[in-house]
Amino acid sequence: MDYKYIEQLLERYWECQTTLEEEAILRTFFRQEDVPASLLPYRQLFLEEDAMASEHLGKDFADRMLQLVRQTGQTQAAEEENPSAGLRLAEGYVCKAQRLTVMRRLRPFYRVAGLVALLLGIGSAIQQSFTEEDEASVPQMAEAAHIDSLQHITISSPVEQSAALSPHTSDTLNAQAR
Amino acid sequence: MDNVSFQTTVLPLSDRLFRLALRVTMNRAEAEDVVQDTLLRVWERRSEWRQIDNLEAFAIATCRNRALDVAKRAGRNTVPLDKVEGSHLSASGTQRALEAREQLSLVRRLMDSLPELQRTIMLLRDIEGQSYGEIAKELGISETQVKVYLHRARTKVREGIKN
C-alpha cells in the first residue's frame, strides 16, 4: 500500500500547514492497527491525543454545579428581597458581607464628638450668662453704698461725732488743752 | 441571549474547560475546582453576555487564567507522568500493549514537558480541534504567534519521538 499521501500530510502537520480536516484524516489513519513501521512511532502521539480528548469530569460534577447555581440564585433572590438581613440557607447561615467606609467606621466617634461639643456649648452659654449678671450687679451695689455713706455723713452732727469719741480720747485731748 | 439557562449554555463547556485546566494545573482535583470557579463566574456575569463577543472564548480565557494562578501558587509547570492522573490506558498482558503503554508514556511525558503556552495551544488545536483564529482569540495573541508556538511544540514532540 502506498502511504505517500499520509507521509506528505504528516510532514505538513509538523509544519503546521494542515487544515483541521486533513488533521482529522491523519487521526483516523493512525487509529487503525495496520500502520507501516516507518510511521508507527508517530501513531502513539495521535492515540495519546485521543486519550486526552476523552478525559472528562465525574458524573456528579454537573449535579453539584446545578446545586451550587441554585443556591447562588436563592441567595441573590433573597438579597434582592431583603438586602439588610443575613440569609439562612438549607446548609447553614450565610452572612451578608458589608463594605465599611472610613466615614461609616468613624460614625460613633462623630456622635461622641457632637455630644461633647453640644455640652461645651451649653456650659459656655450658662457661664456667660452668669458672668453678665455679676457684671451688671456690681455697679448697682457700689452706687447704693455711696448713697448710704452720704446719708450717714449728712445726718450725723458734730456733737454726735465728738460723743462718738471714746472717753480716753477725750481726756487726752483735755489734758493737751490745759 | 435572553432565554439562557445554566444547564444549556454554560454547563456543556465543563469537559472542555476541565481538559484545559488539567493540562495547565496537571492535577485533577485542582482542575475540577478551577472549572467550578470558572462556570460560576461565567454564570454570575450573564447580564454582561451581550457585551461579550464569544462566550466560549471568554470562558476558556477565564479558565486558563485561573488555572495558571493555581499552577503558579503550586510552583508547577510540569509534573512527571506517574503523578499525572486521568490516564485511560487499560492494562493488557500482551507485549504489544505494554510497548504501546511505554510509548504513550513517552509521548505524554514529552507533551507535559512543553512550556505551558505551547502545551495549551497543542491541546486546543489537536485535542479540541479549534481553528488558529479561535485559539488566537482565546489566548489574546495573533494567529501567526499561535502557529509559531504550535510549530515549536510539534517539533519538540517529533524530535523526542525520533530520539
Short mmCIF file of C-alpha atoms in Angstrom, two decimals:
data_model
loop_
_atom_site.label_atom_id
_atom_site.label_comp_id
_atom_site.label_asym_id
_atom_site.label_seq_id
_atom_site.Cartn_x
_atom_site.Cartn_y
_atom_site.Cartn_z
CA MET A 1 0.00 0.00 0.00
CA ASP A 2 1.23 3.48 -0.82
CA TYR A 3 1.42 5.74 2.20
CA LYS A 4 2.88 8.68 0.34
CA TYR A 5 -0.23 10.85 0.86
CA ILE A 6 -0.17 10.15 4.58
CA GLU A 7 3.56 10.88 4.75
CA GLN A 8 3.02 14.18 2.96
CA LEU A 9 0.16 15.06 5.24
CA LEU A 10 2.26 14.20 8.26
CA GLU A 11 5.10 16.36 7.01
CA ARG A 12 2.69 19.26 6.57
CA TYR A 13 1.26 18.54 10.01
CA TRP A 14 4.67 19.07 11.63
CA GLU A 15 4.99 22.35 9.74
CA CYS A 16 1.52 23.48 10.88
CA GLN A 17 0.28 23.66 7.30
CA THR A 18 -2.56 21.15 7.54
CA THR A 19 -6.22 22.08 7.83
CA LEU A 20 -8.44 20.68 10.56
CA GLU A 21 -9.94 18.27 8.01
CA GLU A 22 -6.51 16.98 7.00
CA GLU A 23 -5.57 16.52 10.63
CA ALA A 24 -8.78 14.53 11.09
CA ILE A 25 -7.68 12.27 8.21
CA LEU A 26 -4.33 11.70 9.92
CA ARG A 27 -6.07 10.92 13.20
CA THR A 28 -8.37 8.40 11.54
CA PHE A 29 -5.42 6.77 9.79
CA PHE A 30 -3.38 6.34 12.96
CA ARG A 31 -6.32 4.85 14.84
CA GLN A 32 -6.13 1.72 12.74
CA GLU A 33 -3.90 -1.17 13.74
CA ASP A 34 -2.25 -1.61 10.37
CA VAL A 35 0.29 1.18 10.30
CA PRO A 36 3.65 0.81 8.49
CA ALA A 37 6.79 0.62 10.62
CA SER A 38 8.08 3.96 9.33
CA LEU A 39 5.01 5.74 10.69
CA LEU A 40 4.47 3.60 13.78
CA PRO A 41 6.36 5.86 16.24
CA TYR A 42 4.01 8.75 15.44
CA ARG A 43 0.92 6.63 15.94
CA GLN A 44 1.33 6.94 19.68
CA LEU A 45 1.06 10.71 19.52
CA PHE A 46 -2.37 10.55 17.92
CA LEU A 47 -3.53 7.79 20.25
CA GLU A 48 -2.39 9.80 23.24
CA GLU A 49 -4.28 12.82 21.97
CA ASP A 50 -7.36 10.64 21.57
CA ALA A 51 -6.97 9.52 25.18
CA MET A 52 -6.64 13.14 26.30
CA ALA A 53 -9.75 14.09 24.34
CA SER A 54 -11.76 11.54 26.29
CA GLU A 55 -10.78 12.96 29.68
CA HIS A 56 -13.86 14.30 31.37
CA LEU A 57 -15.31 15.31 34.70
CA GLY A 58 -17.07 12.90 37.03
CA LYS A 59 -20.78 12.26 36.62
CA ASP A 60 -21.66 14.04 39.85
CA PHE A 61 -19.96 17.26 38.78
CA ALA A 62 -22.96 18.53 36.80
CA ASP A 63 -25.33 17.82 39.72
CA ARG A 64 -23.05 19.62 42.14
CA MET A 65 -22.80 22.61 39.81
CA LEU A 66 -26.57 22.81 39.39
CA GLN A 67 -26.97 22.66 43.16
CA LEU A 68 -24.42 25.44 43.60
CA VAL A 69 -26.08 27.63 40.99
CA ARG A 70 -29.49 27.05 42.57
CA GLN A 71 -28.08 28.10 45.95
CA THR A 72 -26.48 31.17 44.43
CA GLY A 73 -29.78 32.04 42.77
CA GLN A 74 -31.63 31.66 46.06
CA THR A 75 -29.10 33.87 47.78
CA GLN A 76 -29.42 36.55 45.14
CA ALA A 77 -33.22 36.45 45.20
CA ALA A 78 -33.28 36.67 48.98
CA GLU A 79 -30.79 39.54 48.91
CA GLU A 80 -32.98 41.41 46.47
CA GLU A 81 -35.99 40.85 48.71
CA ASN A 82 -34.31 41.74 51.98
CA PRO A 83 -30.96 43.37 51.38
CA SER A 84 -30.16 44.21 55.00
CA ALA A 85 -30.80 40.88 56.63
CA GLY A 86 -28.50 37.91 56.90
CA LEU A 87 -29.73 34.90 54.98
CA ARG A 88 -30.39 31.40 56.08
CA LEU A 89 -29.92 28.62 53.57
CA ALA A 90 -30.55 24.92 53.81
CA GLU A 91 -26.94 24.13 54.62
CA GLY A 92 -26.31 26.85 57.15
CA TYR A 93 -26.16 30.52 57.73
CA VAL A 94 -24.93 32.97 55.20
CA CYS A 95 -23.91 36.36 56.48
CA LYS A 96 -24.14 39.19 54.09
CA ALA A 97 -20.80 40.94 53.73
CA GLN A 98 -20.92 44.70 54.04
CA ARG A 99 -18.27 47.10 52.90
CA LEU A 100 -17.49 49.64 55.63
CA THR A 101 -16.25 53.02 54.52
CA VAL A 102 -13.93 55.12 56.68
CA MET A 103 -16.74 57.59 57.34
CA ARG A 104 -19.01 54.79 58.46
CA ARG A 105 -16.37 53.28 60.72
CA LEU A 106 -15.81 56.62 62.46
CA ARG A 107 -19.52 57.30 62.90
CA PRO A 108 -19.53 56.52 66.70
CA PHE A 109 -16.68 58.97 67.24
CA TYR A 110 -18.59 61.65 65.38
CA ARG A 111 -21.55 61.06 67.68
CA VAL A 112 -19.39 61.39 70.82
CA ALA A 113 -17.65 64.47 69.43
CA GLY A 114 -21.01 66.04 68.61
CA LEU A 115 -22.33 65.36 72.11
CA VAL A 116 -19.21 66.83 73.72
CA ALA A 117 -19.46 69.92 71.52
CA LEU A 118 -23.11 70.34 72.48
CA LEU A 119 -22.37 70.08 76.22
CA LEU A 120 -19.48 72.51 75.92
CA GLY A 121 -21.70 74.94 74.08
CA ILE A 122 -24.43 74.76 76.70
CA GLY A 123 -21.89 75.09 79.53
CA SER A 124 -20.26 78.08 77.91
CA ALA A 125 -23.64 79.75 77.37
CA ILE A 126 -24.61 79.25 81.01
CA GLN A 127 -21.26 80.54 82.23
CA GLN A 128 -21.51 83.57 80.03
CA SER A 129 -24.99 84.41 81.30
CA PHE A 130 -23.79 84.25 84.94
CA THR A 131 -20.82 86.48 84.16
CA GLU A 132 -23.09 89.11 82.60
CA GLU A 133 -25.37 89.06 85.68
CA ASP A 134 -22.41 89.63 88.05
CA GLU A 135 -21.05 92.48 85.99
CA ALA A 136 -24.45 94.17 85.96
CA SER A 137 -24.98 93.84 89.77
CA VAL A 138 -21.56 95.27 90.86
CA PRO A 139 -22.21 98.95 89.80
CA GLN A 140 -25.67 98.88 91.42
CA MET A 141 -24.21 97.81 94.76
CA ALA A 142 -21.46 100.40 94.56
CA GLU A 143 -23.98 103.12 93.89
CA ALA A 144 -26.12 102.01 96.86
CA ALA A 145 -23.08 102.08 99.15
CA HIS A 146 -22.17 105.58 98.04
CA ILE A 147 -25.69 106.85 98.79
CA ASP A 148 -25.59 105.23 102.25
CA SER A 149 -22.30 106.88 103.17
CA LEU A 150 -23.54 110.28 102.04
CA GLN A 151 -26.69 109.91 104.08
CA HIS A 152 -24.62 108.92 107.10
CA ILE A 153 -22.35 111.93 106.76
CA THR A 154 -25.24 114.35 106.28
CA ILE A 155 -27.35 113.07 109.15
CA SER A 156 -24.65 112.84 111.87
CA SER A 157 -23.90 116.20 113.85
CA PRO A 158 -20.52 117.40 115.27
CA VAL A 159 -21.73 116.76 118.84
CA GLU A 160 -22.63 113.30 118.00
CA GLN A 161 -19.31 112.99 116.30
CA SER A 162 -17.42 114.07 119.44
CA ALA A 163 -19.69 111.94 121.61
CA ALA A 164 -18.83 109.14 119.50
CA LEU A 165 -15.20 109.51 120.54
CA SER A 166 -14.06 107.32 123.40
CA PRO A 167 -13.63 108.82 126.98
CA HIS A 168 -9.98 108.04 126.91
CA THR A 169 -9.52 110.02 123.78
CA SER A 170 -11.46 112.99 125.18
CA ASP A 171 -9.32 113.02 128.38
CA THR A 172 -6.20 113.06 126.33
CA LEU A 173 -7.48 115.98 124.35
CA ASN A 174 -8.46 117.93 127.52
CA ALA A 175 -5.03 117.46 129.03
CA GLN A 176 -3.41 118.74 125.89
CA ALA A 177 -5.67 121.81 126.02
CA ARG A 178 -4.64 122.59 129.52
CA MET B 1 -29.41 35.53 24.53
CA ASP B 2 -32.48 36.19 26.57
CA ASN B 3 -33.56 32.64 27.26
CA VAL B 4 -30.43 31.37 28.86
CA SER B 5 -30.06 28.69 31.44
CA PHE B 6 -27.01 27.42 33.21
CA GLN B 7 -27.75 23.87 32.13
CA THR B 8 -27.93 24.55 28.40
CA THR B 9 -25.48 27.41 27.99
CA VAL B 10 -22.67 27.10 30.50
CA LEU B 11 -22.61 23.53 31.75
CA PRO B 12 -21.82 21.98 28.31
CA LEU B 13 -18.45 23.76 28.43
CA SER B 14 -17.40 21.77 31.51
CA ASP B 15 -15.39 18.99 29.92
CA ARG B 16 -13.52 21.25 27.52
CA LEU B 17 -12.64 23.57 30.36
CA PHE B 18 -11.64 20.63 32.50
CA ARG B 19 -9.20 19.32 29.89
CA LEU B 20 -7.67 22.77 29.58
CA ALA B 21 -7.40 23.21 33.36
CA LEU B 22 -5.91 19.74 33.66
CA ARG B 23 -3.23 20.49 31.06
CA VAL B 24 -2.28 23.65 32.93
CA THR B 25 -2.52 22.53 36.56
CA MET B 26 -1.59 18.86 35.97
CA ASN B 27 -3.82 17.97 38.89
CA ARG B 28 -7.31 16.54 38.55
CA ALA B 29 -8.76 17.91 41.81
CA GLU B 30 -7.36 21.38 41.20
CA ALA B 31 -8.61 21.31 37.61
CA GLU B 32 -12.08 20.45 38.84
CA ASP B 33 -12.03 23.37 41.27
CA VAL B 34 -10.87 25.68 38.50
CA VAL B 35 -13.76 24.56 36.26
CA GLN B 36 -16.25 25.07 39.06
CA ASP B 37 -15.00 28.60 39.73
CA THR B 38 -14.97 29.40 36.03
CA LEU B 39 -18.52 28.20 35.39
CA LEU B 40 -19.86 30.12 38.38
CA ARG B 41 -18.04 33.25 37.29
CA VAL B 42 -19.36 32.99 33.74
CA TRP B 43 -22.88 32.43 35.05
CA GLU B 44 -22.69 35.33 37.51
CA ARG B 45 -21.78 37.63 34.63
CA ARG B 46 -24.67 36.57 32.44
CA SER B 47 -26.04 40.13 32.44
CA GLU B 48 -22.87 41.14 30.56
CA TRP B 49 -23.07 38.40 27.94
CA ARG B 50 -24.47 40.86 25.43
CA GLN B 51 -21.16 42.71 25.56
CA ILE B 52 -19.14 39.51 25.32
CA ASP B 53 -18.44 38.67 21.71
CA ASN B 54 -17.78 34.97 22.19
CA LEU B 55 -18.93 33.30 25.39
CA GLU B 56 -16.85 30.17 24.86
CA ALA B 57 -13.69 32.17 24.27
CA PHE B 58 -14.45 34.18 27.40
CA ALA B 59 -14.93 31.00 29.42
CA ILE B 60 -11.71 29.47 28.12
CA ALA B 61 -9.70 32.62 28.82
CA THR B 62 -11.15 32.80 32.34
CA CYS B 63 -10.45 29.13 32.95
CA ARG B 64 -6.86 29.39 31.74
CA ASN B 65 -6.14 32.42 33.88
CA ARG B 66 -7.50 30.69 36.97
CA ALA B 67 -5.61 27.50 36.20
CA LEU B 68 -2.40 29.49 35.71
CA ASP B 69 -2.92 31.13 39.11
CA VAL B 70 -3.34 27.73 40.72
CA ALA B 71 -0.29 26.30 38.95
CA LYS B 72 1.75 29.36 39.87
CA ARG B 73 0.76 29.08 43.50
CA ALA B 74 1.84 25.46 43.44
CA GLY B 75 5.05 26.44 41.63
CA ARG B 76 4.32 23.96 38.90
CA ASN B 77 4.91 23.79 35.17
CA THR B 78 5.37 20.13 34.52
CA VAL B 79 4.81 17.01 36.53
CA PRO B 80 6.25 13.56 35.95
CA LEU B 81 3.88 11.26 34.15
CA ASP B 82 3.41 8.88 37.05
CA LYS B 83 1.87 11.73 39.02
CA VAL B 84 -0.48 12.76 36.24
CA GLU B 85 -3.89 11.36 36.86
CA GLY B 86 -6.54 10.51 34.35
CA SER B 87 -4.70 8.07 32.12
CA HIS B 88 -7.26 5.98 30.29
CA LEU B 89 -4.97 3.22 29.24
CA SER B 90 -6.16 -0.23 30.02
CA ALA B 91 -3.67 -2.74 31.29
CA SER B 92 -3.05 -5.57 28.92
CA GLY B 93 -0.88 -8.62 29.19
CA THR B 94 0.28 -8.61 25.61
CA GLN B 95 3.74 -7.42 24.65
CA ARG B 96 2.29 -5.06 22.06
CA ALA B 97 0.08 -3.38 24.62
CA LEU B 98 2.99 -2.96 27.01
CA GLU B 99 5.10 -1.41 24.29
CA ALA B 100 2.26 0.88 23.37
CA ARG B 101 1.89 1.86 27.01
CA GLU B 102 5.57 2.70 27.33
CA GLN B 103 5.44 4.65 24.09
CA LEU B 104 2.34 6.50 25.21
CA SER B 105 4.08 7.38 28.43
CA LEU B 106 6.94 8.84 26.44
CA VAL B 107 4.58 10.93 24.32
CA ARG B 108 2.69 12.11 27.38
CA ARG B 109 5.96 12.98 29.07
CA LEU B 110 7.06 14.95 26.04
CA MET B 111 3.80 16.85 25.88
CA ASP B 112 3.81 17.54 29.59
CA SER B 113 7.34 18.89 29.44
CA LEU B 114 6.36 21.63 26.97
CA PRO B 115 6.07 25.20 28.22
CA GLU B 116 2.51 25.97 29.30
CA LEU B 117 1.56 28.11 26.30
CA GLN B 118 2.79 25.55 23.79
CA ARG B 119 1.05 22.81 25.74
CA THR B 120 -2.22 24.73 25.82
CA ILE B 121 -2.09 25.58 22.12
CA MET B 122 -1.40 21.96 21.25
CA LEU B 123 -4.40 20.93 23.35
CA LEU B 124 -6.72 23.47 21.77
CA ARG B 125 -5.66 22.54 18.24
CA ASP B 126 -5.00 18.81 18.36
CA ILE B 127 -7.46 17.70 21.03
CA GLU B 128 -10.23 20.28 20.89
CA GLY B 129 -9.92 20.76 17.12
CA GLN B 130 -10.06 24.55 17.15
CA SER B 131 -9.04 26.85 14.32
CA TYR B 132 -6.00 29.10 14.62
CA GLY B 133 -8.32 32.10 14.72
CA GLU B 134 -10.30 30.74 17.64
CA ILE B 135 -7.16 29.88 19.58
CA ALA B 136 -5.70 33.31 18.92
CA LYS B 137 -8.85 34.95 20.24
CA GLU B 138 -8.99 32.82 23.36
CA LEU B 139 -5.36 33.37 24.24
CA GLY B 140 -5.19 37.01 23.18
CA ILE B 141 -2.35 36.54 20.69
CA SER B 142 -2.10 36.67 16.90
CA GLU B 143 -2.73 33.71 14.59
CA THR B 144 0.90 33.88 13.49
CA GLN B 145 2.03 33.54 17.09
CA VAL B 146 -0.30 30.59 17.55
CA LYS B 147 1.32 28.87 14.57
CA VAL B 148 4.81 29.66 15.81
CA TYR B 149 4.15 28.19 19.25
CA LEU B 150 2.38 25.17 17.79
CA HIS B 151 5.26 24.55 15.41
CA ARG B 152 7.73 24.64 18.27
CA ALA B 153 5.59 22.26 20.31
CA ARG B 154 5.14 19.74 17.49
CA THR B 155 8.82 19.90 16.60
CA LYS B 156 9.84 19.10 20.17
CA VAL B 157 7.44 16.19 20.34
CA ARG B 158 8.58 14.90 16.96
CA GLU B 159 12.24 15.08 17.91
CA GLY B 160 11.51 13.42 21.23
CA ILE B 161 9.73 10.54 19.50
CA LYS B 162 12.53 10.14 16.90
CA ASN B 163 15.24 10.06 19.55
#
